[in-house]
PDB file of C-alpha atoms in Angstrom:
ATOM      1  CA  UNK G   1       0.022  -0.055  -0.025  1.00 87.00           C
ATOM      2  CA  UNK G   2       1.253   3.466  -0.899  1.00 93.00           C
ATOM      3  CA  UNK G   3       0.889   6.357   1.443  1.00 97.00           C
ATOM      4  CA  UNK G   4       1.517   9.984   0.545  1.00 98.00           C
ATOM      5  CA  UNK G   5       2.388  12.407   3.374  1.00 98.00           C
ATOM      6  CA  UNK G   6       4.154  15.699   3.851  1.00 98.00           C
ATOM      7  CA  UNK G   7       7.917  15.482   3.976  1.00 98.00           C
ATOM      8  CA  UNK G   8       9.406  16.564   7.388  1.00 98.00           C
ATOM      9  CA  UNK G   9      12.725  17.050   8.862  1.00 98.00           C
ATOM     10  CA  UNK G  10      12.783  13.518  10.038  1.00 98.00           C
ATOM     11  CA  UNK G  11      12.735  12.515   6.425  1.00 98.00           C
ATOM     12  CA  UNK G  12      16.068  14.192   5.556  1.00 98.00           C
ATOM     13  CA  UNK G  13      18.200  10.990   5.596  1.00 98.00           C
ATOM     14  CA  UNK G  14      15.516   9.056   3.672  1.00 98.00           C
ATOM     15  CA  UNK G  15      15.182  11.738   0.979  1.00 98.00           C
ATOM     16  CA  UNK G  16      18.992  11.876   0.633  1.00 98.00           C
ATOM     17  CA  UNK G  17      19.015   8.096   0.234  1.00 99.00           C
ATOM     18  CA  UNK G  18      16.277   8.118  -2.431  1.00 99.00           C
ATOM     19  CA  UNK G  19      18.021  10.966  -4.311  1.00 98.00           C
ATOM     20  CA  UNK G  20      21.494   9.407  -4.093  1.00 98.00           C
ATOM     21  CA  UNK G  21      20.480   5.814  -5.083  1.00 98.00           C
ATOM     22  CA  UNK G  22      18.129   6.950  -7.875  1.00 97.00           C
ATOM     23  CA  UNK G  23      20.408   9.491  -9.421  1.00 98.00           C
ATOM     24  CA  UNK G  24      23.371   7.131  -9.580  1.00 98.00           C
ATOM     25  CA  UNK G  25      21.264   4.333 -10.850  1.00 97.00           C
ATOM     26  CA  UNK G  26      19.555   6.443 -13.587  1.00 95.00           C
ATOM     27  CA  UNK G  27      22.367   8.704 -14.600  1.00 96.00           C
ATOM     28  CA  UNK G  28      25.597   7.435 -13.073  1.00 95.00           C
ATOM     29  CA  UNK G  29      26.761   5.587 -16.246  1.00 95.00           C
ATOM     30  CA  UNK G  30      26.737   8.908 -18.162  1.00 94.00           C
ATOM     31  CA  UNK G  31      29.613  10.516 -16.149  1.00 97.00           C
ATOM     32  CA  UNK G  32      33.204  10.162 -15.420  1.00 97.00           C
ATOM     33  CA  UNK G  33      33.552   8.870 -11.787  1.00 97.00           C
ATOM     34  CA  UNK G  34      35.249  12.139 -10.704  1.00 97.00           C
ATOM     35  CA  UNK G  35      32.459  14.326 -12.108  1.00 97.00           C
ATOM     36  CA  UNK G  36      29.810  12.071 -10.491  1.00 97.00           C
ATOM     37  CA  UNK G  37      31.559  12.131  -7.163  1.00 97.00           C
ATOM     38  CA  UNK G  38      31.864  15.933  -7.302  1.00 96.00           C
ATOM     39  CA  UNK G  39      28.156  16.316  -7.972  1.00 97.00           C
ATOM     40  CA  UNK G  40      27.054  13.774  -5.365  1.00 98.00           C
ATOM     41  CA  UNK G  41      29.234  15.507  -2.679  1.00 97.00           C
ATOM     42  CA  UNK G  42      26.553  18.297  -2.740  1.00 95.00           C
ATOM     43  CA  UNK G  43      23.943  15.811  -1.432  1.00 97.00           C
ATOM     44  CA  UNK G  44      24.662  16.162   2.237  1.00 97.00           C
ATOM     45  CA  UNK G  45      22.392  15.539   5.175  1.00 97.00           C
ATOM     46  CA  UNK G  46      22.786  19.074   6.191  1.00 98.00           C
ATOM     47  CA  UNK G  47      21.621  20.297   2.661  1.00 97.00           C
ATOM     48  CA  UNK G  48      18.499  18.143   2.892  1.00 98.00           C
ATOM     49  CA  UNK G  49      17.835  19.307   6.454  1.00 98.00           C
ATOM     50  CA  UNK G  50      18.142  22.964   5.347  1.00 97.00           C
ATOM     51  CA  UNK G  51      15.597  22.491   2.598  1.00 96.00           C
ATOM     52  CA  UNK G  52      13.145  20.697   4.818  1.00 98.00           C
ATOM     53  CA  UNK G  53      13.284  23.479   7.486  1.00 98.00           C
ATOM     54  CA  UNK G  54      13.020  26.310   4.799  1.00 98.00           C
ATOM     55  CA  UNK G  55       9.469  27.581   4.605  1.00 96.00           C
ATOM     56  CA  UNK G  56       9.927  28.394   0.855  1.00 96.00           C
ATOM     57  CA  UNK G  57      10.063  24.547   0.263  1.00 98.00           C
ATOM     58  CA  UNK G  58       7.450  21.941   0.591  1.00 98.00           C
ATOM     59  CA  UNK G  59       7.658  18.163  -0.114  1.00 98.00           C
ATOM     60  CA  UNK G  60       5.830  14.902  -0.130  1.00 99.00           C
ATOM     61  CA  UNK G  61       7.083  11.383   0.382  1.00 99.00           C
ATOM     62  CA  UNK G  62       5.599   8.229  -1.063  1.00 99.00           C
ATOM     63  CA  UNK G  63       5.810   5.366   1.387  1.00 98.00           C
ATOM     64  CA  UNK G  64       5.430   1.821   0.314  1.00 97.00           C
ATOM     65  CA  UNK G  65       5.282  -0.706   3.123  1.00 93.00           C
ATOM     66  CA  UNK G  66       6.706   1.753   5.539  1.00 92.00           C
ATOM     67  CA  UNK G  67       9.710   2.543   3.305  1.00 96.00           C
ATOM     68  CA  UNK G  68      10.191   6.018   1.795  1.00 98.00           C
ATOM     69  CA  UNK G  69      10.267   4.933  -1.925  1.00 99.00           C
ATOM     70  CA  UNK G  70       9.982   8.334  -3.582  1.00 99.00           C
ATOM     71  CA  UNK G  71       9.637  12.017  -2.949  1.00 99.00           C
ATOM     72  CA  UNK G  72       8.971  15.323  -4.653  1.00 99.00           C
ATOM     73  CA  UNK G  73      10.183  18.729  -3.459  1.00 99.00           C
ATOM     74  CA  UNK G  74       8.811  22.140  -4.497  1.00 98.00           C
ATOM     75  CA  UNK G  75      10.594  25.484  -3.937  1.00 97.00           C
ATOM     76  CA  UNK G  76      11.125  28.987  -5.320  1.00 96.00           C
ATOM     77  CA  UNK G  77      12.418  29.344  -8.863  1.00 96.00           C
ATOM     78  CA  UNK G  78      16.148  28.582  -9.161  1.00 96.00           C
ATOM     79  CA  UNK G  79      16.443  27.849 -12.964  1.00 95.00           C
ATOM     80  CA  UNK G  80      17.761  30.458 -15.302  1.00 91.00           C
ATOM     81  CA  UNK G  81      15.243  32.871 -16.757  1.00 88.00           C
ATOM     82  CA  UNK G  82      12.999  35.636 -15.704  1.00 90.00           C
ATOM     83  CA  UNK G  83      10.306  33.768 -13.767  1.00 92.00           C
ATOM     84  CA  UNK G  84       7.237  35.671 -12.370  1.00 93.00           C
ATOM     85  CA  UNK G  85       6.921  35.777  -8.607  1.00 91.00           C
ATOM     86  CA  UNK G  86       3.976  33.338  -8.771  1.00 96.00           C
ATOM     87  CA  UNK G  87       6.128  30.546 -10.246  1.00 97.00           C
ATOM     88  CA  UNK G  88       6.714  27.383  -8.138  1.00 98.00           C
ATOM     89  CA  UNK G  89       9.566  25.135  -9.233  1.00 98.00           C
ATOM     90  CA  UNK G  90       9.472  21.351  -8.940  1.00 99.00           C
ATOM     91  CA  UNK G  91      13.022  21.009  -7.695  1.00 98.00           C
ATOM     92  CA  UNK G  92      13.290  17.179  -7.569  1.00 98.00           C
ATOM     93  CA  UNK G  93      11.161  14.129  -8.063  1.00 98.00           C
ATOM     94  CA  UNK G  94      12.883  10.819  -7.534  1.00 98.00           C
ATOM     95  CA  UNK G  95      11.681   7.139  -7.031  1.00 98.00           C
ATOM     96  CA  UNK G  96      13.834   4.294  -5.864  1.00 98.00           C
ATOM     97  CA  UNK G  97      14.684   2.116  -8.845  1.00 97.00           C
ATOM     98  CA  UNK G  98      12.867  -0.971  -7.506  1.00 97.00           C
ATOM     99  CA  UNK G  99       9.724   1.037  -7.018  1.00 98.00           C
ATOM    100  CA  UNK G 100       9.605   2.695 -10.511  1.00 96.00           C
ATOM    101  CA  UNK G 101       6.816   1.789 -12.803  1.00 93.00           C
ATOM    102  CA  UNK G 102       4.251   1.531  -9.880  1.00 94.00           C
ATOM    103  CA  UNK G 103       2.611   4.894 -10.443  1.00 96.00           C
ATOM    104  CA  UNK G 104       4.513   6.672  -7.669  1.00 98.00           C
ATOM    105  CA  UNK G 105       5.756   9.446 -10.064  1.00 97.00           C
ATOM    106  CA  UNK G 106       2.202  10.116 -11.104  1.00 98.00           C
ATOM    107  CA  UNK G 107       0.907  10.337  -7.564  1.00 98.00           C
ATOM    108  CA  UNK G 108       3.796  12.613  -6.549  1.00 99.00           C
ATOM    109  CA  UNK G 109       3.359  14.851  -9.663  1.00 99.00           C
ATOM    110  CA  UNK G 110      -0.360  15.185  -8.973  1.00 98.00           C
ATOM    111  CA  UNK G 111       0.492  16.190  -5.352  1.00 99.00           C
ATOM    112  CA  UNK G 112       3.053  18.755  -6.679  1.00 99.00           C
ATOM    113  CA  UNK G 113       0.531  20.378  -9.063  1.00 99.00           C
ATOM    114  CA  UNK G 114      -2.191  20.628  -6.237  1.00 98.00           C
ATOM    115  CA  UNK G 115       0.437  21.866  -3.770  1.00 98.00           C
ATOM    116  CA  UNK G 116       1.641  24.552  -6.199  1.00 98.00           C
ATOM    117  CA  UNK G 117      -1.875  25.723  -6.873  1.00 98.00           C
ATOM    118  CA  UNK G 118      -2.521  25.785  -3.083  1.00 97.00           C
ATOM    119  CA  UNK G 119       0.535  27.961  -2.672  1.00 95.00           C
ATOM    120  CA  UNK G 120      -0.900  30.462  -5.062  1.00 96.00           C
ATOM    121  CA  UNK G 121       1.351  29.426  -7.931  1.00 97.00           C
ATOM    122  CA  UNK G 122       0.204  30.320 -11.422  1.00 98.00           C
ATOM    123  CA  UNK G 123       2.883  28.133 -13.094  1.00 98.00           C
ATOM    124  CA  UNK G 124       5.009  25.153 -12.284  1.00 98.00           C
ATOM    125  CA  UNK G 125       8.506  24.955 -13.742  1.00 98.00           C
ATOM    126  CA  UNK G 126      11.061  22.137 -13.876  1.00 98.00           C
ATOM    127  CA  UNK G 127      14.023  20.893 -15.741  1.00 98.00           C
ATOM    128  CA  UNK G 128      14.437  17.376 -17.027  1.00 98.00           C
ATOM    129  CA  UNK G 129      17.358  15.583 -18.755  1.00 96.00           C
ATOM    130  CA  UNK G 130      16.818  15.650 -22.516  1.00 96.00           C
ATOM    131  CA  UNK G 131      17.112  11.842 -22.694  1.00 95.00           C
ATOM    132  CA  UNK G 132      14.967  10.982 -19.696  1.00 95.00           C
ATOM    133  CA  UNK G 133      12.046  10.038 -21.964  1.00 95.00           C
ATOM    134  CA  UNK G 134      10.009   8.407 -19.259  1.00 93.00           C
ATOM    135  CA  UNK G 135       9.918  11.559 -17.143  1.00 96.00           C
ATOM    136  CA  UNK G 136       9.364  13.759 -20.133  1.00 97.00           C
ATOM    137  CA  UNK G 137       6.332  11.688 -21.247  1.00 96.00           C
ATOM    138  CA  UNK G 138       4.865  11.970 -17.722  1.00 97.00           C
ATOM    139  CA  UNK G 139       5.293  15.791 -17.666  1.00 98.00           C
ATOM    140  CA  UNK G 140       3.941  16.124 -21.221  1.00 98.00           C
ATOM    141  CA  UNK G 141       0.951  13.967 -20.320  1.00 98.00           C
ATOM    142  CA  UNK G 142       0.111  16.515 -17.565  1.00 98.00           C
ATOM    143  CA  UNK G 143       0.387  19.443 -19.921  1.00 98.00           C
ATOM    144  CA  UNK G 144       3.913  20.693 -19.299  1.00 99.00           C
ATOM    145  CA  UNK G 145       5.416  22.346 -22.408  1.00 98.00           C
ATOM    146  CA  UNK G 146       9.082  22.673 -23.423  1.00 97.00           C
ATOM    147  CA  UNK G 147      10.170  26.269 -23.058  1.00 96.00           C
ATOM    148  CA  UNK G 148      13.947  26.099 -23.556  1.00 95.00           C
ATOM    149  CA  UNK G 149      17.317  24.607 -22.806  1.00 96.00           C
ATOM    150  CA  UNK G 150      19.188  24.465 -19.490  1.00 93.00           C
ATOM    151  CA  UNK G 151      22.771  23.307 -19.122  1.00 96.00           C
ATOM    152  CA  UNK G 152      22.933  21.067 -16.080  1.00 96.00           C
ATOM    153  CA  UNK G 153      26.360  20.486 -14.683  1.00 96.00           C
ATOM    154  CA  UNK G 154      27.537  17.285 -13.091  1.00 97.00           C
ATOM    155  CA  UNK G 155      31.120  17.949 -12.030  1.00 95.00           C
ATOM    156  CA  UNK G 156      32.705  19.405 -15.245  1.00 96.00           C
ATOM    157  CA  UNK G 157      30.255  17.486 -17.449  1.00 96.00           C
ATOM    158  CA  UNK G 158      27.412  19.594 -19.011  1.00 96.00           C
ATOM    159  CA  UNK G 159      24.071  17.825 -19.830  1.00 95.00           C
ATOM    160  CA  UNK G 160      21.240  19.223 -21.861  1.00 96.00           C
ATOM    161  CA  UNK G 161      18.126  19.560 -19.785  1.00 96.00           C
ATOM    162  CA  UNK G 162      14.900  20.885 -21.060  1.00 97.00           C
ATOM    163  CA  UNK G 163      13.074  23.568 -19.127  1.00 97.00           C
ATOM    164  CA  UNK G 164       9.312  22.752 -18.923  1.00 97.00           C
ATOM    165  CA  UNK G 165       6.424  24.793 -17.791  1.00 97.00           C
ATOM    166  CA  UNK G 166       2.822  24.118 -16.710  1.00 98.00           C
ATOM    167  CA  UNK G 167       0.151  26.832 -16.381  1.00 98.00           C
ATOM    168  CA  UNK G 168      -1.792  26.157 -13.241  1.00 97.00           C
TER     169      UNK G 168
END
């Protein structure tokens, strides 16, 4: 059984774990080990605790059988561009590899859209790796449109991400 609930400070270690495992499993093969290590060094317990105690951020965890299997985190705009003040950014959405394909991403995205609206957002922005076709299809299914390119750095490696936007 899947349970969605608000992310709290007590979830910091679990969210860090989901991010670390999911990012490396999904994208790790793309990078030189030094670039990947440099990027992953930014995923510290302290950085997760700071986000979870910052009132500008809100998140939701998906628990399956008592295990945090995925999460989504919303926050203020950080992507390049001139974003209106009523823009909410979907900062991260990750699912543990062995829990992908169960609909958790859809549930978390629906929570994110509802939460962004409840926060007064008029648009929801995000970036997604150009070759992450599964995620891009999900976002497009919910009405997100591609609005430009974003260079996402992993160490010294630059990936092409696509900026996507949903009018709320």
